[in-house]
Tab-separated table of C-alpha atoms and ligand atoms in Angstrom:
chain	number	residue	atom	x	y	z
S	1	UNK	CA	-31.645	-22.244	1.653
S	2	UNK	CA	-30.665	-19.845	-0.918
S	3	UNK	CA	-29.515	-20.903	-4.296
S	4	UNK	CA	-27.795	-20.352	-7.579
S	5	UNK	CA	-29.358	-19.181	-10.381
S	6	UNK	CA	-28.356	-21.435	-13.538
S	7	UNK	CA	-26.043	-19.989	-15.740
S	8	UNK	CA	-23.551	-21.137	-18.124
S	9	UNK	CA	-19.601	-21.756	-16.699
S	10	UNK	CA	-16.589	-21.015	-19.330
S	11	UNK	CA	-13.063	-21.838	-17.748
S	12	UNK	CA	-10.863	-20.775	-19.925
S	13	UNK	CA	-7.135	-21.122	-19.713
S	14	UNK	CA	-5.792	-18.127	-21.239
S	15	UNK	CA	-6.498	-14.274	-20.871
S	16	UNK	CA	-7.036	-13.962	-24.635
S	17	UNK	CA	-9.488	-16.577	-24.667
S	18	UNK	CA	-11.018	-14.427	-21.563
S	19	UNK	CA	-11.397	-11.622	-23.149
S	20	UNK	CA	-12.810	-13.242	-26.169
S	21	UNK	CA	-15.549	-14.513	-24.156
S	22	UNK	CA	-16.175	-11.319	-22.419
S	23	UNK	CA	-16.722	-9.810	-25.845
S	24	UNK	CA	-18.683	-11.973	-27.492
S	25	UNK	CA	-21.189	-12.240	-24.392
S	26	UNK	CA	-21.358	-8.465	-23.367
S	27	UNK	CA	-22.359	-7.370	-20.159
S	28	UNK	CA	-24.167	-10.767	-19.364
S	29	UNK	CA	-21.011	-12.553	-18.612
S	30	UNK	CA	-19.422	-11.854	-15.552
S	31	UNK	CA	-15.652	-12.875	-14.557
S	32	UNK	CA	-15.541	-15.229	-11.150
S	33	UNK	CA	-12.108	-15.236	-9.387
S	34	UNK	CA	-12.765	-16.560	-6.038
S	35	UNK	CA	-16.723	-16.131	-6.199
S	36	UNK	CA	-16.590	-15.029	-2.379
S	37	UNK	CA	-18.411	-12.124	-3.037
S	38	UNK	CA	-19.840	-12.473	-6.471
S	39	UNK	CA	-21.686	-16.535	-4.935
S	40	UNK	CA	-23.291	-14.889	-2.308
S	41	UNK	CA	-24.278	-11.970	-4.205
S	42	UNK	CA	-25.754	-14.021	-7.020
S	43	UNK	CA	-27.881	-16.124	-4.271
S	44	UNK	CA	-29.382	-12.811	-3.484
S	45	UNK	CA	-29.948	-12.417	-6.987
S	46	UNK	CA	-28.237	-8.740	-7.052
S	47	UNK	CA	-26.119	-10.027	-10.172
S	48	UNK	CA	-27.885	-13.022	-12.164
S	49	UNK	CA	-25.376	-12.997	-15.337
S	50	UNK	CA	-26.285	-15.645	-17.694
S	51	UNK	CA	-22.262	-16.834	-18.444
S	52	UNK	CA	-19.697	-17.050	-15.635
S	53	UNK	CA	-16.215	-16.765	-16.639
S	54	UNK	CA	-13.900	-18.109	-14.474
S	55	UNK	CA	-9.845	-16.817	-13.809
S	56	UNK	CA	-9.393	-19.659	-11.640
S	57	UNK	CA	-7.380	-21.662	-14.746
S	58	UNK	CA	-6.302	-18.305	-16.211
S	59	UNK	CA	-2.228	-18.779	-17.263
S	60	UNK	CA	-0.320	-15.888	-15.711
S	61	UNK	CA	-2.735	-13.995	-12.996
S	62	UNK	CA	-0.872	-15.438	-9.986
S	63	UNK	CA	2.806	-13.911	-11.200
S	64	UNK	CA	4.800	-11.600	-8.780
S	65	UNK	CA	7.575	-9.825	-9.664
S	66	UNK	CA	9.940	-7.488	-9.212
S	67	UNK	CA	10.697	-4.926	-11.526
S	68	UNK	CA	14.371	-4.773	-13.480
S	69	UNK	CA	16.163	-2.473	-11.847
S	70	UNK	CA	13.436	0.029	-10.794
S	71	UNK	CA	12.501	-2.734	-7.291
S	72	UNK	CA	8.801	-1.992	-8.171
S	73	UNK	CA	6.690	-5.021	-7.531
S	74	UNK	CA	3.999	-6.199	-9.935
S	75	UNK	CA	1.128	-8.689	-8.123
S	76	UNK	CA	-1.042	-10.986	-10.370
S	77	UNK	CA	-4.872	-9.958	-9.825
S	78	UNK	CA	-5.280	-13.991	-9.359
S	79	UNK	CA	-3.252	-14.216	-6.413
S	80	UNK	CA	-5.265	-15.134	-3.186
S	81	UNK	CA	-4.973	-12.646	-0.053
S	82	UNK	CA	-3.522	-15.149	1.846
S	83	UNK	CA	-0.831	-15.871	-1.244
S	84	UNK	CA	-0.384	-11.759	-0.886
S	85	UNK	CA	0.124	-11.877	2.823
S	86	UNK	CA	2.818	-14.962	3.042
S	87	UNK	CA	4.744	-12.913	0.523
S	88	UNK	CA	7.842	-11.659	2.142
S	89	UNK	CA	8.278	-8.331	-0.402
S	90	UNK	CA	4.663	-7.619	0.362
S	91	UNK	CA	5.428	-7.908	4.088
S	92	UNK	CA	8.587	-5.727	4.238
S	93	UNK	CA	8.729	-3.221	1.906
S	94	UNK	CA	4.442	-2.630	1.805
S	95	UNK	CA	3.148	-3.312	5.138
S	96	UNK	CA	0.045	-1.154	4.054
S	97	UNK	CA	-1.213	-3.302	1.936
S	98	UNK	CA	0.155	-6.553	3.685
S	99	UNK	CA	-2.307	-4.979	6.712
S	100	UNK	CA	-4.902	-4.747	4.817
S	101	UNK	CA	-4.641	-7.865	3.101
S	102	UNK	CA	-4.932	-9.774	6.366
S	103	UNK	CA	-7.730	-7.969	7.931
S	104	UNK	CA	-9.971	-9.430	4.713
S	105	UNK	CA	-12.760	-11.612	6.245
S	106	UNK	CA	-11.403	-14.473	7.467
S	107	UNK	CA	-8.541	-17.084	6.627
S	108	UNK	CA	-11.092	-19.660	5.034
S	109	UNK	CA	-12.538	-16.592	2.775
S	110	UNK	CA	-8.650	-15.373	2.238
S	111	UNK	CA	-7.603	-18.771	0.627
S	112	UNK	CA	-10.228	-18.048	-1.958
S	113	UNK	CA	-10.876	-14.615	-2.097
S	114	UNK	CA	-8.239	-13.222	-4.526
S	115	UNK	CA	-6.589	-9.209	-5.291
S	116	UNK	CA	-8.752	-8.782	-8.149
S	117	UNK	CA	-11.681	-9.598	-6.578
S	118	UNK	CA	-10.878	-7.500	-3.914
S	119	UNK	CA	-10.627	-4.042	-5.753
S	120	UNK	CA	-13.493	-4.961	-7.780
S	121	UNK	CA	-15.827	-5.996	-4.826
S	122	UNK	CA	-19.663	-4.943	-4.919
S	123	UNK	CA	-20.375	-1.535	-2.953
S	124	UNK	CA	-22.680	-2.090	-0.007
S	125	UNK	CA	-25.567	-1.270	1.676
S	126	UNK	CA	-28.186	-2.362	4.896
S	127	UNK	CA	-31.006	-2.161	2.530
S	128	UNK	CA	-29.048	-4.197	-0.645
S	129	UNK	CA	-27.613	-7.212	1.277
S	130	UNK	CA	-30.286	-8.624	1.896
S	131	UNK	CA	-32.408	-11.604	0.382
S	132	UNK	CA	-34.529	-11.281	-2.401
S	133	UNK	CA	-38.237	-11.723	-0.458
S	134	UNK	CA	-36.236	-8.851	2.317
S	135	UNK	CA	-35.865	-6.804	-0.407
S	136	UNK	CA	-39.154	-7.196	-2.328
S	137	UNK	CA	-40.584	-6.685	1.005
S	138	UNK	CA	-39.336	-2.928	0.965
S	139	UNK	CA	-40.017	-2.611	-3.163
S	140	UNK	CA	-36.478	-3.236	-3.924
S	141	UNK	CA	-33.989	-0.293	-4.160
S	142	UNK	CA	-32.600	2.036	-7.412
S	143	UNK	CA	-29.124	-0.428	-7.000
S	144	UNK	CA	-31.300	-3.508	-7.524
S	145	UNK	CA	-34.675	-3.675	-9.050
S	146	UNK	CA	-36.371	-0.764	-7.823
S	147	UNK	CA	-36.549	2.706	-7.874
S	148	UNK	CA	-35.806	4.845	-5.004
S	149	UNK	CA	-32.475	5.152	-2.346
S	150	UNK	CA	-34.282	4.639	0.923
S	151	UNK	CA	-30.619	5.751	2.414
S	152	UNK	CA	-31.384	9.156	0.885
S	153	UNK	CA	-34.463	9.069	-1.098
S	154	UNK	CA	-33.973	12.076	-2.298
S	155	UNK	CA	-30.380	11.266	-4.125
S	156	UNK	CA	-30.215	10.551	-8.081
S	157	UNK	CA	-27.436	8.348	-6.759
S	158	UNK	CA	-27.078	5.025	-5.236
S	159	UNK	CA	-24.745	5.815	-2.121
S	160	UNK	CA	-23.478	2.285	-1.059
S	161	UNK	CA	-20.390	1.749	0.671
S	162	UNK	CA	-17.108	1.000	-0.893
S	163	UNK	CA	-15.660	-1.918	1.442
S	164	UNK	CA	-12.622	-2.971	0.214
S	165	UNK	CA	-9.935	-3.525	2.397
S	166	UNK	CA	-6.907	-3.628	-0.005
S	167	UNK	CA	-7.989	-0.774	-2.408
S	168	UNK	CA	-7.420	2.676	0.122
S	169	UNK	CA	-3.730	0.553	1.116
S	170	UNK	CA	-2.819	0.137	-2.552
S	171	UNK	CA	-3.888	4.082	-3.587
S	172	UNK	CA	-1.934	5.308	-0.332
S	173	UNK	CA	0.945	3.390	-1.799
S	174	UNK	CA	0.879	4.770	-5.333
S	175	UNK	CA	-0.183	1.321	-7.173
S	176	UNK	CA	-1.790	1.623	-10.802
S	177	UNK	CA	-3.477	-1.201	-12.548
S	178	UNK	CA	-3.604	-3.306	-16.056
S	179	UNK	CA	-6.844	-3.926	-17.454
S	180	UNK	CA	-7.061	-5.941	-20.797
S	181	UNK	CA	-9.700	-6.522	-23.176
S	182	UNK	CA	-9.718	-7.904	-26.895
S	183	UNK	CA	-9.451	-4.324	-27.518
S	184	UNK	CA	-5.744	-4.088	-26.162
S	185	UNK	CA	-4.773	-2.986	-22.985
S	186	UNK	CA	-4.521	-0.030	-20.612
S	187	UNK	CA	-2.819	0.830	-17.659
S	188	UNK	CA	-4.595	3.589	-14.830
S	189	UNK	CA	-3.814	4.902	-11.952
S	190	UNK	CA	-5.689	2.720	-9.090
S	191	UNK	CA	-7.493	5.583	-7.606
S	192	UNK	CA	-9.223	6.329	-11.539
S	193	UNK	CA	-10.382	3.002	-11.460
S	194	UNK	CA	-13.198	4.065	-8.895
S	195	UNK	CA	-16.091	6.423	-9.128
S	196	UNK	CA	-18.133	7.783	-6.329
S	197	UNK	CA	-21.217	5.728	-7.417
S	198	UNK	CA	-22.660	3.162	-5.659
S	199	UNK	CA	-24.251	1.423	-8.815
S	200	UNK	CA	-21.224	1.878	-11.851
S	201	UNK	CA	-18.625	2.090	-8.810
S	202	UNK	CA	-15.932	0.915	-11.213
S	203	UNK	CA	-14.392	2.682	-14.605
S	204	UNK	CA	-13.341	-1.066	-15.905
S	205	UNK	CA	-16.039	-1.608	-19.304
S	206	UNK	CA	-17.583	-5.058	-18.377
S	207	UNK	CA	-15.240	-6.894	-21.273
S	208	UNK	CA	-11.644	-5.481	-19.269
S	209	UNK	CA	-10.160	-8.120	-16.709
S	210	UNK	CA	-8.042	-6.417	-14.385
S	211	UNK	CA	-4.831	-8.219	-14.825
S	212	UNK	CA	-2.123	-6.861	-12.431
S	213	UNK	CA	-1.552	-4.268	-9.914
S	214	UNK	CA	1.992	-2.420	-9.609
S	215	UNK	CA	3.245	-0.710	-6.724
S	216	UNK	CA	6.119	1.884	-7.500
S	217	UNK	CA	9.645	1.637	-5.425
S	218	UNK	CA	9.030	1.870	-1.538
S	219	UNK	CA	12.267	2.750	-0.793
S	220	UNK	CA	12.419	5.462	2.020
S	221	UNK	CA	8.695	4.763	2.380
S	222	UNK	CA	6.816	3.722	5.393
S	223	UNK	CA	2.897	2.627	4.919
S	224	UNK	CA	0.107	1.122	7.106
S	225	UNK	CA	-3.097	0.010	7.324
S	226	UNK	CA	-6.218	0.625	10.283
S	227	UNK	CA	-9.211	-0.736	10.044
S	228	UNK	CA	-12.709	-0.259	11.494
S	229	UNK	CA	-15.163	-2.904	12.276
S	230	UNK	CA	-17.455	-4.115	14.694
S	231	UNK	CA	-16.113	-7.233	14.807
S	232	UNK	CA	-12.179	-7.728	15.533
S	233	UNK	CA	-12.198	-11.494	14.289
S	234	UNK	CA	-13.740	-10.530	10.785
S	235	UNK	CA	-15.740	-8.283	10.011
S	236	UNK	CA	-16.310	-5.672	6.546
S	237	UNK	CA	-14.800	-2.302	7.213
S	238	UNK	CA	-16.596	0.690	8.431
S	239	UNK	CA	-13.446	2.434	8.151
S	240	UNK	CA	-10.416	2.315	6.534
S	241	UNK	CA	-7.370	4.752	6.964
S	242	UNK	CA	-4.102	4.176	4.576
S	243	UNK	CA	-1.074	5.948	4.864
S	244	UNK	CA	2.400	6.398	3.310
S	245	UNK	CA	5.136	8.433	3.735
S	246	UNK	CA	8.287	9.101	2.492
S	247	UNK	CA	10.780	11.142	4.468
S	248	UNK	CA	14.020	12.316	4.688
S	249	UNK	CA	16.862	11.339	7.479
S	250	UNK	CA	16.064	14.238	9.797
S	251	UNK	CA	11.880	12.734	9.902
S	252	UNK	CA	10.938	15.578	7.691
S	253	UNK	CA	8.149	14.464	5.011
S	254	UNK	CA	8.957	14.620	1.612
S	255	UNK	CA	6.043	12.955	0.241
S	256	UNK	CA	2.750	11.351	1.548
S	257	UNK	CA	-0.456	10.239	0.829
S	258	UNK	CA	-4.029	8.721	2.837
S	259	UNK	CA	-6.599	7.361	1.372
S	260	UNK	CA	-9.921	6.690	2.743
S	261	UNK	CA	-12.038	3.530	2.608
S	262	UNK	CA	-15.610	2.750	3.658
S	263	UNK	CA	-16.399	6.496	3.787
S	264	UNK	CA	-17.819	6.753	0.376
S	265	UNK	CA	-19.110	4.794	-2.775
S	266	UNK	CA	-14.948	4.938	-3.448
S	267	UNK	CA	-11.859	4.273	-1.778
S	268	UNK	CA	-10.053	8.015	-2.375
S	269	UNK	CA	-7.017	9.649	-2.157
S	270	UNK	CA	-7.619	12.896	0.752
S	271	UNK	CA	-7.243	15.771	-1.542
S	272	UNK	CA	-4.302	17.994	0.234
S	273	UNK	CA	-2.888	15.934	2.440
S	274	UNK	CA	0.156	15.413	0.670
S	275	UNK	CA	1.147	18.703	0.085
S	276	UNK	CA	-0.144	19.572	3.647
S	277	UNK	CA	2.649	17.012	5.050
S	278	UNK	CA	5.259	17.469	2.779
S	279	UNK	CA	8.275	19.817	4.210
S	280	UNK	CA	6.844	18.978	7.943
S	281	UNK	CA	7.894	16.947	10.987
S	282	UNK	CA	5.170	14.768	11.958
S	283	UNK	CA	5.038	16.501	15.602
S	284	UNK	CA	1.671	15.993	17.401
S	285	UNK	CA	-0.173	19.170	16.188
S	286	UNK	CA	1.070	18.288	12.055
S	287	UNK	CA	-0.783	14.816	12.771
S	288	UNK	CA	-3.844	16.575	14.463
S	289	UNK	CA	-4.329	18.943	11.789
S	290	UNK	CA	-3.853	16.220	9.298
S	291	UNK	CA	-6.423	13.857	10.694
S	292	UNK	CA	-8.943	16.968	11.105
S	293	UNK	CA	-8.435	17.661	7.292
S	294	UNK	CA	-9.271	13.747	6.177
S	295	UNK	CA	-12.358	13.926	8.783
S	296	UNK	CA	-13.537	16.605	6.616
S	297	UNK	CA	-13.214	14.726	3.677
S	298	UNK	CA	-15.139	11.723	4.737
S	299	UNK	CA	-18.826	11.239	4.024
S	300	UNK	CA	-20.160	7.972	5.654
S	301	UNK	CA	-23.674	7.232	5.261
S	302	UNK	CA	-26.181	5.791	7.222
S	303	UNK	CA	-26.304	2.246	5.524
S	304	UNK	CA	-23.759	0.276	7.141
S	305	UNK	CA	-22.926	-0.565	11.099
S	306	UNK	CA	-22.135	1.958	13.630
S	307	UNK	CA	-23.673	5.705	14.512
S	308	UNK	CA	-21.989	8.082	10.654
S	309	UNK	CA	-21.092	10.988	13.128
S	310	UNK	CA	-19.065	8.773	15.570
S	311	UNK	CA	-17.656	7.254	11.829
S	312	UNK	CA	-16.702	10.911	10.430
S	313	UNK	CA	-15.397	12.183	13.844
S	314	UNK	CA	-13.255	9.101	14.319
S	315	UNK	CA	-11.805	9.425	11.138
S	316	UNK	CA	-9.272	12.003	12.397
S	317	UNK	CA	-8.249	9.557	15.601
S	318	UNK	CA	-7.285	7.082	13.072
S	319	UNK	CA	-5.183	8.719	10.789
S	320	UNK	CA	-3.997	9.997	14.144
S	321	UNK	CA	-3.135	6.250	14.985
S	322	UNK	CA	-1.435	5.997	11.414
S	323	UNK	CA	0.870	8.347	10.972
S	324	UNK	CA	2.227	8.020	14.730
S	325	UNK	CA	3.090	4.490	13.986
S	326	UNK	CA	5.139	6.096	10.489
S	327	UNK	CA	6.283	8.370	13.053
S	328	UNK	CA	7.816	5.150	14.711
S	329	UNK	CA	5.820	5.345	18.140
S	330	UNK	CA	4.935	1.408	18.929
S	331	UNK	CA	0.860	1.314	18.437
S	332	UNK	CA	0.726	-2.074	19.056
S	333	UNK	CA	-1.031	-1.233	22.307
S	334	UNK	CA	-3.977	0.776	20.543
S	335	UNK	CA	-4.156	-1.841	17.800
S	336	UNK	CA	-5.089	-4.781	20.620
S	337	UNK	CA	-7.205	-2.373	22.395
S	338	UNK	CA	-9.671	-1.706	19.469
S	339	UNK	CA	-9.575	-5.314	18.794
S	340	UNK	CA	-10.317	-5.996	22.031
S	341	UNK	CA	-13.125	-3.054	21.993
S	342	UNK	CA	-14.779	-4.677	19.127
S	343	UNK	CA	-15.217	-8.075	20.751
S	344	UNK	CA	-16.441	-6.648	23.767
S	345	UNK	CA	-18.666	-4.315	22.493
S	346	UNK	CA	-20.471	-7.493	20.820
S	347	UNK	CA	-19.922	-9.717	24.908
S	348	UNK	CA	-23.593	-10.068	26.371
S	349	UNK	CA	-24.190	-7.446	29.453
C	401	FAD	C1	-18.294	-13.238	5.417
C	401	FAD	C2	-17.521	-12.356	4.471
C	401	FAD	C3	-16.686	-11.383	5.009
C	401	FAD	C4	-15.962	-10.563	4.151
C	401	FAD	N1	-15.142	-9.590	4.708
C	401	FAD	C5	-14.446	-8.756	3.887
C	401	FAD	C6	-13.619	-7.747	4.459
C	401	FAD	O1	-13.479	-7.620	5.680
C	401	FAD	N2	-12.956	-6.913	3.608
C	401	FAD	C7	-13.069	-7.030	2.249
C	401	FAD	O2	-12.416	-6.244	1.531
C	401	FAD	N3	-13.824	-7.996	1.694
C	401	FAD	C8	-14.514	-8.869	2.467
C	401	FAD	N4	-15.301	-9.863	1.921
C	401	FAD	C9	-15.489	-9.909	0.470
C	401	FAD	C10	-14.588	-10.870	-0.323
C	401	FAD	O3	-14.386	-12.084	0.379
C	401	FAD	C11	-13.223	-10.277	-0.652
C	401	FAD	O4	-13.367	-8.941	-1.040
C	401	FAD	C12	-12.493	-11.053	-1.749
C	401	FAD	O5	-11.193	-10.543	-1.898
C	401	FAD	C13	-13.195	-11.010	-3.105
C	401	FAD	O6	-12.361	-11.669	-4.030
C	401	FAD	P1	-12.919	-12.869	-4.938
C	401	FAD	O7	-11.757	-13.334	-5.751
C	401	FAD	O8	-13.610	-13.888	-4.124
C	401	FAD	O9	-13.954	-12.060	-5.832
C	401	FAD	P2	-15.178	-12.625	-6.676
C	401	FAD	O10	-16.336	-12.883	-5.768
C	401	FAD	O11	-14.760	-13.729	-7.574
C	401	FAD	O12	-15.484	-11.340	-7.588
C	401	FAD	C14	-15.877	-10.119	-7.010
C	401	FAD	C15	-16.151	-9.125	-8.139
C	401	FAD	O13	-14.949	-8.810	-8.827
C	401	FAD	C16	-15.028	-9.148	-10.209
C	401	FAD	N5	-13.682	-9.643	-10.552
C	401	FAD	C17	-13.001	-10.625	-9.911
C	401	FAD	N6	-11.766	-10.724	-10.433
C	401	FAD	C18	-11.669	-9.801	-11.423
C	401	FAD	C19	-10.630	-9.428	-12.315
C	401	FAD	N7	-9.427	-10.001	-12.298
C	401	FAD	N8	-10.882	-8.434	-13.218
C	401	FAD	C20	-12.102	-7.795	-13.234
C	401	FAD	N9	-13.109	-8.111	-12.391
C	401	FAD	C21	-12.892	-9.109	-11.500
C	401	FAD	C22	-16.146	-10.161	-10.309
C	401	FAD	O14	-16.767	-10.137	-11.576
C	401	FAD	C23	-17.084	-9.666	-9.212
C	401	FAD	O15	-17.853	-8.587	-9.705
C	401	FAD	C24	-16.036	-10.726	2.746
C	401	FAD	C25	-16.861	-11.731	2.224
C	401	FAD	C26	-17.596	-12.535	3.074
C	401	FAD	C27	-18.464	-13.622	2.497
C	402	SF4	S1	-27.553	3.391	-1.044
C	402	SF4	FE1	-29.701	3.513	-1.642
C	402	SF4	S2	-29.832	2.771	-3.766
C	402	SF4	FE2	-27.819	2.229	-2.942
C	402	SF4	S3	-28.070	0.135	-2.182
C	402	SF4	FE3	-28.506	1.488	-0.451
C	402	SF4	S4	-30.684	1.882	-0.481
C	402	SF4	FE4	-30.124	1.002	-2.442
């Protein structure tokens, strides 16, 4: 059985009293929200920080609301997926990110696992989640106590995986974030949150708690969600396509956005495919030549499930599958059938 390291637990009940702690401690504290990620992690001794701080208690992180006049909707980083998924604005106006929000592990790990946690998971990687003795058995790796990237031992970098589910739905949609500190706070675009580092995957300092996300006005917008695992029941991404797109009465684009997630050591906006869209009908050839331009964006390495070519290439099929169903075509066919296709690909011959 793998256990805990001992460390000291502060629950405090305010954000200012948060970030007080975060300062005083430094980069040994750590925040918990749901601990469904950072627990495991910690078992496997990949993060051993000598103070937890918990946002369970936390006045204030579970808020939504809807802005004065503007209909932007602000979401508390404490809110659970599950909390994000029963709520109606989230379903109707942002079905991106309501997609992606219920396609996070499973309903037991939803009622814990919360947003914040969520766009600040852990990157990942075959050789890094693993025990402690499996990973002293190959020397450790340069994410975790060793010294060398046996994905690419010739990289500087550390190239795990960004797998967050919610993240490429939330940049597709325009959100931006609030991150607070005893410093003061500061507001960023949610895409400038990430780098493409597997190791400091996250431009938050250690003392910021990411309070809030806000998603802009979705009026004339349509957004969605398709994910890529092995597993249809749960399962981490291996893929993650998010699109929106606003367009006019006649169908013709007049703004648009994917994002990629699981592709990279960040969840990223696919430079050009905005202005690439924008002014077109999404016909059949506008969506192939759209999906063939995020294929050539995406860089999967060989450190999670599933063969990286057939990950690239497939890339285009699913932004394919995306912006049809913008389009309006009815995909709920092709979403049961990869379901279905991950299940049976796991059924003994
Ligand atoms: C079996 C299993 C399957 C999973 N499948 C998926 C999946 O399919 N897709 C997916 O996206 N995730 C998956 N997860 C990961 C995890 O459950 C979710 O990402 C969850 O949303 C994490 O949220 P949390 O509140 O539990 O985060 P925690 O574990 O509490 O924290 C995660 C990280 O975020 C930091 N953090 C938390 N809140 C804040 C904040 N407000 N401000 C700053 N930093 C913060 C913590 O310090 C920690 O580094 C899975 C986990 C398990 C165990
Ligand atoms: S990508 Fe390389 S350095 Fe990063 S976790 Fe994997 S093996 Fe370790």
């Amino acid at each position: 059985m793998m256990r805990l390291p001992w460390f000291e637990f502060r629950a405090p009940k305010s954000l200012a009293e948060a970030a007080r702690i975060l300062a005083a401690e430094g980069p040994r504290a750590m925040l918990i929200a749901g601990g469904t990620d950072l627990l495991p992690n910690m078992k496997r001794r990949h993060q051993a920080p000598s103070t937890l701080v918990s946002l369970r208690h936390v006045e204030g992180l579970k808020k939504i609301a809807n802005g004065k006049g503007t209909k932007d909707l602000t979401l508390g980083a404490g809110l659970t997926l599950n909390e994000i998924v029963a709520d109606p604005a989230v379903r109707g106006k942002y079905a991106g990110l309501w997609q992606a929000a219920a396609q996070v592990a499973t309903a037991h790990l939803r009622n814990m696992g919360t947003l914040g946690g969520n766009l600040c998971l852990d990157t990942r990687c075959n050789y890094y989640n693993q025990n402690y003795e499996w990973r002293k058995a190959i020397d450790f790796c340069m994410k975790k106590d060793g010294e060398t990237c046996w994905v690419a031992t010739a990289s500087k970098r550390c190239v795990a995986t960004s797998s967050t589910d919610t993240a490429p739905a939330l940049i597709a949609l325009g959100a931006s974030v609030r991150l607070l500190s005893s410093q003061g706070e500061r507001e960023v675009a949610l895409a400038d949150l990430y780098r493409n580092d597997g190791i400091d995957y996250l431009t938050r300092r250690p003392d910021e708690i990411l309070t809030e996300v806000k998603l802009p006005a979705a009026a004339g917008w349509k957004s969605t969600y398709w994910k890529l695992r092995r597993r249809g029941a749960f399962d981490f991404p291996v893929l993650g396509v998010a699109a929106a797109v606003k367009t006019a009465r006649d169908g013709t684009v007049e703004e648009a956005r994917i994002a990629l997630g699981a592709v990279a050591s960040r969840p990223f906006l696919v430079a050009g495919a905005g202005e690439f869209l924008t002014g077109k009908k999404l016909s059949d050839e506008v969506i192939a030549e759209a999906g063939a331009k995020a294929a050539a964006r995406a860089k999967p390495m060989d450190n999670t499930d599933l063969d990286i070519y057939w990950r690239k290439q497939v890339v285009a099929e699913f932004v394919g599958y995306a912006l049809r169903e913008i389009r309006g075509d009815d995909m709920s066919a092709t979403r049961l059938r990869i379901a279905r296709q991950t299940l049976a690909a796991l059924a003994p011959a």
